[in-house]
Amino acid sequence: MIALAAIIVYSCGKDKATPEDPTIVPQPEETLRQQYSKSVTQWPAATWYNNSKVRELAALPENPSKDKAELIALGKALFFDPRTGNGMKTCASCHHPDTYWIDQKTTADGIALHHRNTPSLENVWYLEGKLFHDGRAKTYREQIAEAINSPIEMGGNTTALPAKLQVIPGYLRLYEAAYSSQTMSVEGLLDAIAAYSKSISSGETAFDRFIKGDYPALSDAQLEGLHLFRTKGKCINCHNGAFFTDLDFHNLGYAVTSKGALDKGRFEATGLETDRGKFRTPGLRNVVHTAPYLHNGSIANLSELINLLSQGMPQKLGQQINGTLSSHIQNVRLSSKEQENIVAFLWSLSSEPKYTERPVLP
């Protein structure tokens, strides 16, 4: 008995001194920067609505438009030439290259005041089939022709344009270089303007560098904003992919135009009641430079817009909902600091403006 007790005591003592199972040391929780300093596929899970198409954020892709330089040169001349319209306004009248291809006005200021805000032309190549705020134009020819012929935009006449330009030697040379023919057609002129428009791309941003592995490219505030954008703020549900848009149409309310009328939105293009008051989700690259916001330019600055979205778009300033408000519009209750961080993140989607030399017109 004494021997057995001694063995037990010895065994217990031995277990205390040299445990067979190593002590498990708890690992410290990863910081937000550590969680995002890895492949996008390993980022924290985003918060998606049930009816959202799941698509992660991505870096800016290369512009796939590969039109010949001579075609783009012809289109550029037409883009900046008032003779493309009625002699007063050009495409560049609303789409200024020096201000990220917008006019910085509440609504487009053509021959007459428009009821919708001027969208940027940057990266317009990815919008094919969904042109204009309501997506009513399916092709670039259709969109450009409408802008030229519109009595409130350029007041021109595309049908008469070939004969008008055919007598200008400089345009004959530009057209022949582009098409190996001097016989101008409406389609050829519209395609040239489309080629120039599709050549306009935004540049690399801090976000692009970050997502490619340059993790110090985002500040702490911008990183916090990125996380909020994907999670609590739920912004990613509409603003996703490389251009931060789902290319879908949503009703955000705020349907009252500057003239006090209700804008029917996509309903005007489709005639579907379910499309009443819907507009295409805008991309967010260089969004900090393209105020005012929304299809009617009713929101003056980005902080104001983020605050409204955080509250579920309450109808202020006499605004109304036309149709049914999108289910994506919810009160996510972002604090003031959280809103500031999201705005900081949106700054990381900015690129330096590219200098555009105006063409010498024929």
Short mmCIF file of C-alpha atoms in Angstrom, two decimals:
data_model
loop_
_atom_site.label_atom_id
_atom_site.label_comp_id
_atom_site.label_asym_id
_atom_site.label_seq_id
_atom_site.Cartn_x
_atom_site.Cartn_y
_atom_site.Cartn_z
CA MET A 1 0.00 0.00 0.00
CA ILE A 2 2.79 2.40 0.88
CA ALA A 3 4.50 1.61 -2.42
CA LEU A 4 1.27 2.21 -4.40
CA ALA A 5 0.70 5.56 -2.69
CA ALA A 6 4.21 6.60 -3.49
CA ILE A 7 3.70 5.75 -7.14
CA ILE A 8 0.47 7.83 -7.26
CA VAL A 9 2.11 10.81 -5.58
CA TYR A 10 5.06 10.58 -7.93
CA SER A 11 2.81 10.36 -10.98
CA CYS A 12 0.73 13.36 -9.92
CA GLY A 13 3.80 15.37 -9.26
CA LYS A 14 5.25 14.43 -12.61
CA ASP A 15 2.00 15.44 -14.42
CA LYS A 16 2.06 18.87 -12.77
CA ALA A 17 5.67 19.53 -13.67
CA THR A 18 5.69 18.27 -17.26
CA PRO A 19 2.20 18.16 -18.77
CA GLU A 20 1.87 15.94 -21.81
CA ASP A 21 -0.57 18.39 -23.58
CA PRO A 22 1.11 21.68 -24.50
CA THR A 23 -0.58 24.81 -23.21
CA ILE A 24 -2.87 26.39 -25.89
CA VAL A 25 -1.95 30.05 -26.34
CA PRO A 26 -4.93 32.11 -27.61
CA GLN A 27 -4.15 33.94 -30.84
CA PRO A 28 -4.76 37.69 -30.87
CA GLU A 29 -7.69 38.80 -33.05
CA GLU A 30 -6.65 40.23 -36.42
CA THR A 31 -6.80 43.97 -36.84
CA LEU A 32 -8.97 45.38 -39.61
CA ARG A 33 -5.87 46.13 -41.67
CA GLN A 34 -4.67 42.55 -41.27
CA GLN A 35 -8.10 41.26 -42.33
CA TYR A 36 -7.96 43.32 -45.53
CA SER A 37 -4.24 42.88 -46.26
CA LYS A 38 -4.88 39.74 -48.25
CA SER A 39 -6.67 38.56 -51.36
CA VAL A 40 -10.18 39.91 -51.92
CA THR A 41 -11.52 36.37 -51.63
CA GLN A 42 -10.26 36.32 -48.02
CA TRP A 43 -11.74 39.66 -46.95
CA PRO A 44 -14.39 39.71 -44.23
CA ALA A 45 -17.78 38.65 -45.55
CA ALA A 46 -19.82 41.49 -47.05
CA THR A 47 -23.42 42.09 -45.96
CA TRP A 48 -25.76 41.29 -48.85
CA TYR A 49 -29.50 41.67 -49.17
CA ASN A 50 -31.35 38.50 -50.16
CA ASN A 51 -32.16 39.75 -53.64
CA SER A 52 -28.71 41.17 -54.43
CA LYS A 53 -26.38 39.75 -57.04
CA VAL A 54 -23.20 38.96 -55.11
CA ARG A 55 -20.23 40.59 -56.84
CA GLU A 56 -17.13 41.78 -55.04
CA LEU A 57 -15.26 45.02 -55.59
CA ALA A 58 -12.48 44.88 -58.16
CA ALA A 59 -9.61 46.85 -59.65
CA LEU A 60 -10.03 48.98 -62.76
CA PRO A 61 -9.77 46.78 -65.87
CA GLU A 62 -8.11 47.81 -69.11
CA ASN A 63 -10.39 49.63 -71.51
CA PRO A 64 -11.32 46.99 -74.10
CA SER A 65 -12.17 49.54 -76.81
CA LYS A 66 -9.61 49.15 -79.59
CA ASP A 67 -10.90 51.49 -82.29
CA LYS A 68 -8.37 52.81 -84.79
CA ALA A 69 -6.74 56.13 -83.99
CA GLU A 70 -8.09 57.77 -87.15
CA LEU A 71 -11.68 56.91 -86.18
CA ILE A 72 -11.15 58.32 -82.69
CA ALA A 73 -9.62 61.49 -84.17
CA LEU A 74 -12.70 62.04 -86.34
CA GLY A 75 -14.97 61.45 -83.35
CA LYS A 76 -12.98 63.85 -81.20
CA ALA A 77 -13.33 66.64 -83.75
CA LEU A 78 -17.08 66.06 -83.95
CA PHE A 79 -17.32 65.93 -80.13
CA PHE A 80 -15.82 69.42 -79.77
CA ASP A 81 -17.36 71.00 -82.88
CA PRO A 82 -20.54 73.12 -82.49
CA ARG A 83 -21.36 72.33 -86.12
CA THR A 84 -22.22 68.79 -85.00
CA GLY A 85 -25.28 70.41 -83.41
CA ASN A 86 -26.95 73.68 -84.29
CA GLY A 87 -23.75 75.74 -84.08
CA MET A 88 -24.21 76.73 -80.43
CA LYS A 89 -23.63 73.65 -78.28
CA THR A 90 -21.17 70.76 -78.49
CA CYS A 91 -20.96 67.40 -76.74
CA ALA A 92 -18.25 69.04 -74.62
CA SER A 93 -20.66 71.79 -73.56
CA CYS A 94 -22.01 69.37 -70.95
CA HIS A 95 -19.16 66.85 -70.82
CA HIS A 96 -16.11 68.96 -69.91
CA PRO A 97 -12.83 67.02 -69.95
CA ASP A 98 -11.31 69.32 -67.31
CA THR A 99 -14.02 68.52 -64.74
CA TYR A 100 -14.22 64.75 -65.06
CA TRP A 101 -16.50 64.98 -68.10
CA ILE A 102 -19.43 66.73 -66.39
CA ASP A 103 -20.55 70.37 -66.31
CA GLN A 104 -20.85 70.64 -62.48
CA LYS A 105 -24.37 72.03 -62.85
CA THR A 106 -27.58 70.84 -61.19
CA THR A 107 -29.07 69.86 -64.53
CA ALA A 108 -27.61 69.82 -68.03
CA ASP A 109 -27.55 73.26 -69.65
CA GLY A 110 -28.07 72.72 -73.36
CA ILE A 111 -30.07 74.96 -75.66
CA ALA A 112 -32.75 74.82 -72.98
CA LEU A 113 -32.54 73.70 -69.36
CA HIS A 114 -32.73 69.93 -69.00
CA HIS A 115 -34.46 68.21 -66.06
CA ARG A 116 -31.65 65.72 -65.46
CA ASN A 117 -28.06 65.95 -64.24
CA THR A 118 -25.15 65.43 -66.65
CA PRO A 119 -23.51 62.02 -66.13
CA SER A 120 -19.76 61.61 -66.55
CA LEU A 121 -18.39 60.04 -69.73
CA GLU A 122 -15.53 58.30 -67.96
CA ASN A 123 -15.59 54.56 -68.66
CA VAL A 124 -18.78 54.91 -70.69
CA TRP A 125 -17.71 51.85 -72.70
CA TYR A 126 -19.08 49.56 -69.96
CA LEU A 127 -22.59 51.06 -70.15
CA GLU A 128 -23.58 49.61 -73.54
CA GLY A 129 -27.27 48.75 -73.53
CA LYS A 130 -27.97 50.96 -70.51
CA LEU A 131 -27.27 54.49 -71.68
CA PHE A 132 -28.86 57.62 -70.19
CA HIS A 133 -30.02 57.69 -66.56
CA ASP A 134 -33.06 55.59 -67.43
CA GLY A 135 -31.31 53.19 -69.80
CA ARG A 136 -33.56 54.11 -72.73
CA ALA A 137 -30.76 54.02 -75.31
CA LYS A 138 -29.54 50.54 -76.19
CA THR A 139 -26.71 51.57 -78.52
CA TYR A 140 -24.20 54.41 -78.66
CA ARG A 141 -25.58 55.48 -82.03
CA GLU A 142 -29.03 55.83 -80.49
CA GLN A 143 -27.76 57.76 -77.47
CA ILE A 144 -25.57 60.17 -79.47
CA ALA A 145 -28.22 60.79 -82.11
CA GLU A 146 -30.78 61.67 -79.46
CA ALA A 147 -28.38 64.14 -77.82
CA ILE A 148 -27.60 65.83 -81.15
CA ASN A 149 -31.23 65.99 -82.32
CA SER A 150 -32.72 66.98 -78.97
CA PRO A 151 -34.23 70.50 -79.05
CA ILE A 152 -33.10 71.03 -75.45
CA GLU A 153 -29.58 69.61 -75.84
CA MET A 154 -27.76 70.31 -79.12
CA GLY A 155 -30.64 71.12 -81.47
CA GLY A 156 -28.97 69.54 -84.47
CA ASN A 157 -30.10 67.27 -87.29
CA THR A 158 -28.22 64.03 -87.79
CA THR A 159 -29.96 63.35 -91.10
CA ALA A 160 -28.52 66.55 -92.56
CA LEU A 161 -25.11 66.21 -90.89
CA PRO A 162 -23.27 64.26 -93.65
CA ALA A 163 -24.16 66.82 -96.33
CA LYS A 164 -23.27 69.63 -93.91
CA LEU A 165 -19.79 68.25 -93.27
CA GLN A 166 -19.17 66.85 -96.75
CA VAL A 167 -18.32 70.32 -98.06
CA ILE A 168 -15.58 70.87 -95.44
CA PRO A 169 -12.24 69.60 -96.85
CA GLY A 170 -10.79 68.93 -93.42
CA TYR A 171 -13.67 66.63 -92.49
CA LEU A 172 -13.38 64.82 -95.83
CA ARG A 173 -9.75 64.05 -94.99
CA LEU A 174 -10.61 62.92 -91.44
CA TYR A 175 -13.46 60.72 -92.68
CA GLU A 176 -11.35 59.16 -95.44
CA ALA A 177 -8.58 58.37 -92.93
CA ALA A 178 -11.12 56.66 -90.68
CA TYR A 179 -13.17 54.80 -93.30
CA SER A 180 -11.13 54.83 -96.55
CA SER A 181 -14.05 56.65 -98.15
CA GLN A 182 -15.19 60.24 -98.56
CA THR A 183 -18.86 59.31 -98.74
CA MET A 184 -20.12 60.28 -95.33
CA SER A 185 -23.01 58.53 -93.59
CA VAL A 186 -24.93 59.28 -90.44
CA GLU A 187 -23.89 55.90 -89.03
CA GLY A 188 -20.22 56.55 -89.75
CA LEU A 189 -20.28 59.94 -88.00
CA LEU A 190 -22.16 58.60 -84.97
CA ASP A 191 -19.82 55.62 -84.69
CA ALA A 192 -16.84 57.98 -84.71
CA ILE A 193 -18.25 59.99 -81.80
CA ALA A 194 -18.96 56.70 -80.02
CA ALA A 195 -15.37 55.56 -80.60
CA TYR A 196 -14.03 58.75 -79.04
CA SER A 197 -16.46 58.53 -76.12
CA LYS A 198 -15.50 54.92 -75.41
CA SER A 199 -11.82 55.85 -75.38
CA ILE A 200 -12.33 57.99 -72.27
CA SER A 201 -11.19 56.11 -69.16
CA SER A 202 -10.53 57.01 -65.55
CA GLY A 203 -7.07 56.38 -64.11
CA GLU A 204 -5.61 54.16 -61.41
CA THR A 205 -6.67 55.02 -57.87
CA ALA A 206 -5.42 54.38 -54.35
CA PHE A 207 -8.08 51.66 -54.08
CA ASP A 208 -6.73 49.96 -57.21
CA ARG A 209 -3.24 49.95 -55.75
CA PHE A 210 -4.58 48.60 -52.46
CA ILE A 211 -6.51 45.75 -54.05
CA LYS A 212 -3.41 44.82 -56.06
CA GLY A 213 -1.37 44.40 -52.86
CA ASP A 214 -0.11 47.88 -51.99
CA TYR A 215 -1.84 47.75 -48.61
CA PRO A 216 -0.50 51.06 -47.21
CA ALA A 217 -2.29 52.82 -50.13
CA LEU A 218 -5.41 53.28 -47.98
CA SER A 219 -5.34 55.34 -44.78
CA ASP A 220 -6.88 53.96 -41.59
CA ALA A 221 -10.00 56.08 -42.13
CA GLN A 222 -10.33 54.88 -45.72
CA LEU A 223 -9.91 51.27 -44.61
CA GLU A 224 -12.62 51.74 -41.99
CA GLY A 225 -14.78 53.26 -44.72
CA LEU A 226 -14.15 50.31 -47.04
CA HIS A 227 -15.26 47.90 -44.32
CA LEU A 228 -18.39 49.94 -43.57
CA PHE A 229 -19.11 50.21 -47.30
CA ARG A 230 -19.16 46.40 -47.51
CA THR A 231 -20.85 45.61 -44.19
CA LYS A 232 -22.92 47.91 -41.97
CA GLY A 233 -23.53 50.53 -44.65
CA LYS A 234 -24.56 47.84 -47.20
CA CYS A 235 -23.43 50.16 -50.01
CA ILE A 236 -21.92 47.20 -51.89
CA ASN A 237 -25.38 45.86 -52.67
CA CYS A 238 -25.79 48.48 -55.40
CA HIS A 239 -22.21 49.67 -55.83
CA ASN A 240 -20.06 46.66 -56.64
CA GLY A 241 -17.62 45.32 -59.22
CA ALA A 242 -14.79 47.28 -60.83
CA PHE A 243 -16.94 50.36 -61.46
CA PHE A 244 -18.91 50.26 -58.19
CA THR A 245 -22.29 49.79 -59.85
CA ASP A 246 -24.59 46.83 -60.35
CA LEU A 247 -25.77 48.49 -63.61
CA ASP A 248 -29.30 47.89 -62.37
CA PHE A 249 -32.12 50.39 -61.85
CA HIS A 250 -33.38 51.41 -58.41
CA ASN A 251 -35.90 53.83 -56.96
CA LEU A 252 -34.29 56.12 -54.37
CA GLY A 253 -37.22 58.52 -54.13
CA TYR A 254 -36.28 62.14 -54.82
CA ALA A 255 -38.30 62.12 -58.04
CA VAL A 256 -39.19 65.84 -58.11
CA THR A 257 -37.33 67.66 -60.88
CA SER A 258 -36.00 71.21 -60.77
CA LYS A 259 -39.22 72.22 -62.54
CA GLY A 260 -41.36 70.69 -59.79
CA ALA A 261 -42.64 67.77 -61.86
CA LEU A 262 -42.33 64.07 -60.98
CA ASP A 263 -39.72 62.24 -63.08
CA LYS A 264 -41.00 58.82 -64.15
CA GLY A 265 -37.50 57.44 -64.58
CA ARG A 266 -37.12 54.11 -66.36
CA PHE A 267 -40.89 53.90 -66.82
CA GLU A 268 -40.45 56.32 -69.73
CA ALA A 269 -38.24 53.73 -71.46
CA THR A 270 -40.12 50.52 -70.67
CA GLY A 271 -43.70 51.51 -69.83
CA LEU A 272 -43.56 49.05 -66.93
CA GLU A 273 -45.18 50.24 -63.72
CA THR A 274 -42.48 48.42 -61.74
CA ASP A 275 -39.90 50.73 -63.36
CA ARG A 276 -41.58 53.96 -62.29
CA GLY A 277 -39.09 56.25 -60.56
CA LYS A 278 -36.11 53.96 -61.16
CA PHE A 279 -32.71 55.15 -62.37
CA ARG A 280 -29.46 53.37 -63.19
CA THR A 281 -27.00 53.00 -60.31
CA PRO A 282 -24.12 55.39 -61.06
CA GLY A 283 -20.54 54.20 -60.86
CA LEU A 284 -18.45 55.68 -58.06
CA ARG A 285 -15.04 56.18 -59.63
CA ASN A 286 -14.16 59.87 -59.20
CA VAL A 287 -17.53 60.39 -57.52
CA VAL A 288 -16.05 62.97 -55.14
CA HIS A 289 -15.44 65.21 -58.17
CA THR A 290 -18.85 64.93 -59.83
CA ALA A 291 -21.24 66.86 -57.59
CA PRO A 292 -24.14 67.60 -57.55
CA TYR A 293 -25.67 64.16 -57.17
CA LEU A 294 -28.68 62.03 -58.16
CA HIS A 295 -30.38 62.07 -61.55
CA ASN A 296 -31.83 65.52 -60.85
CA GLY A 297 -28.75 67.05 -59.22
CA SER A 298 -30.76 67.74 -56.07
CA ILE A 299 -28.03 66.76 -53.59
CA ALA A 300 -25.24 69.31 -53.37
CA ASN A 301 -22.44 67.31 -51.77
CA LEU A 302 -21.36 63.78 -50.94
CA SER A 303 -21.62 64.10 -47.17
CA GLU A 304 -25.26 65.14 -47.51
CA LEU A 305 -25.98 62.18 -49.78
CA ILE A 306 -24.31 59.64 -47.46
CA ASN A 307 -26.28 61.06 -44.54
CA LEU A 308 -29.57 60.70 -46.43
CA LEU A 309 -28.75 57.15 -47.53
CA SER A 310 -27.82 56.26 -43.94
CA GLN A 311 -31.30 57.34 -42.84
CA GLY A 312 -33.12 55.49 -45.63
CA MET A 313 -33.52 58.54 -47.92
CA PRO A 314 -36.08 60.61 -45.97
CA GLN A 315 -37.96 62.88 -48.36
CA LYS A 316 -36.60 66.35 -47.67
CA LEU A 317 -36.69 69.64 -49.58
CA GLY A 318 -40.13 68.93 -51.02
CA GLN A 319 -39.06 65.66 -52.59
CA GLN A 320 -41.44 62.76 -53.24
CA ILE A 321 -41.31 59.07 -54.11
CA ASN A 322 -42.65 58.25 -57.56
CA GLY A 323 -43.44 54.54 -57.65
CA THR A 324 -42.09 52.14 -55.03
CA LEU A 325 -38.95 52.87 -53.02
CA SER A 326 -36.22 50.28 -53.51
CA SER A 327 -35.98 47.59 -50.83
CA HIS A 328 -32.25 48.37 -50.74
CA ILE A 329 -33.00 51.75 -49.17
CA GLN A 330 -32.97 51.16 -45.44
CA ASN A 331 -32.08 53.07 -42.30
CA VAL A 332 -28.65 51.63 -41.49
CA ARG A 333 -28.02 54.21 -38.75
CA LEU A 334 -24.44 55.15 -39.50
CA SER A 335 -22.84 57.46 -36.96
CA SER A 336 -21.33 60.76 -38.07
CA LYS A 337 -17.84 59.27 -37.79
CA GLU A 338 -18.84 56.22 -39.82
CA GLN A 339 -20.26 58.47 -42.53
CA GLU A 340 -17.02 60.46 -42.57
CA ASN A 341 -15.02 57.26 -43.01
CA ILE A 342 -17.16 56.15 -45.95
CA VAL A 343 -16.58 59.53 -47.59
CA ALA A 344 -12.86 59.09 -46.92
CA PHE A 345 -13.02 55.71 -48.67
CA LEU A 346 -14.79 57.26 -51.66
CA TRP A 347 -11.85 59.64 -52.00
CA SER A 348 -9.68 56.57 -52.58
CA LEU A 349 -11.64 55.98 -55.80
CA SER A 350 -10.23 59.20 -57.28
CA SER A 351 -7.72 59.42 -60.10
CA GLU A 352 -5.83 62.39 -61.47
CA PRO A 353 -7.67 64.12 -64.33
CA LYS A 354 -6.09 63.43 -67.68
CA TYR A 355 -5.28 66.47 -69.78
CA THR A 356 -7.29 66.53 -73.01
CA GLU A 357 -5.96 68.68 -75.80
CA ARG A 358 -8.75 70.28 -77.83
CA PRO A 359 -8.61 69.36 -81.50
CA VAL A 360 -7.95 71.87 -84.23
CA LEU A 361 -11.31 71.91 -85.99
CA PRO A 362 -11.48 71.62 -89.80
#
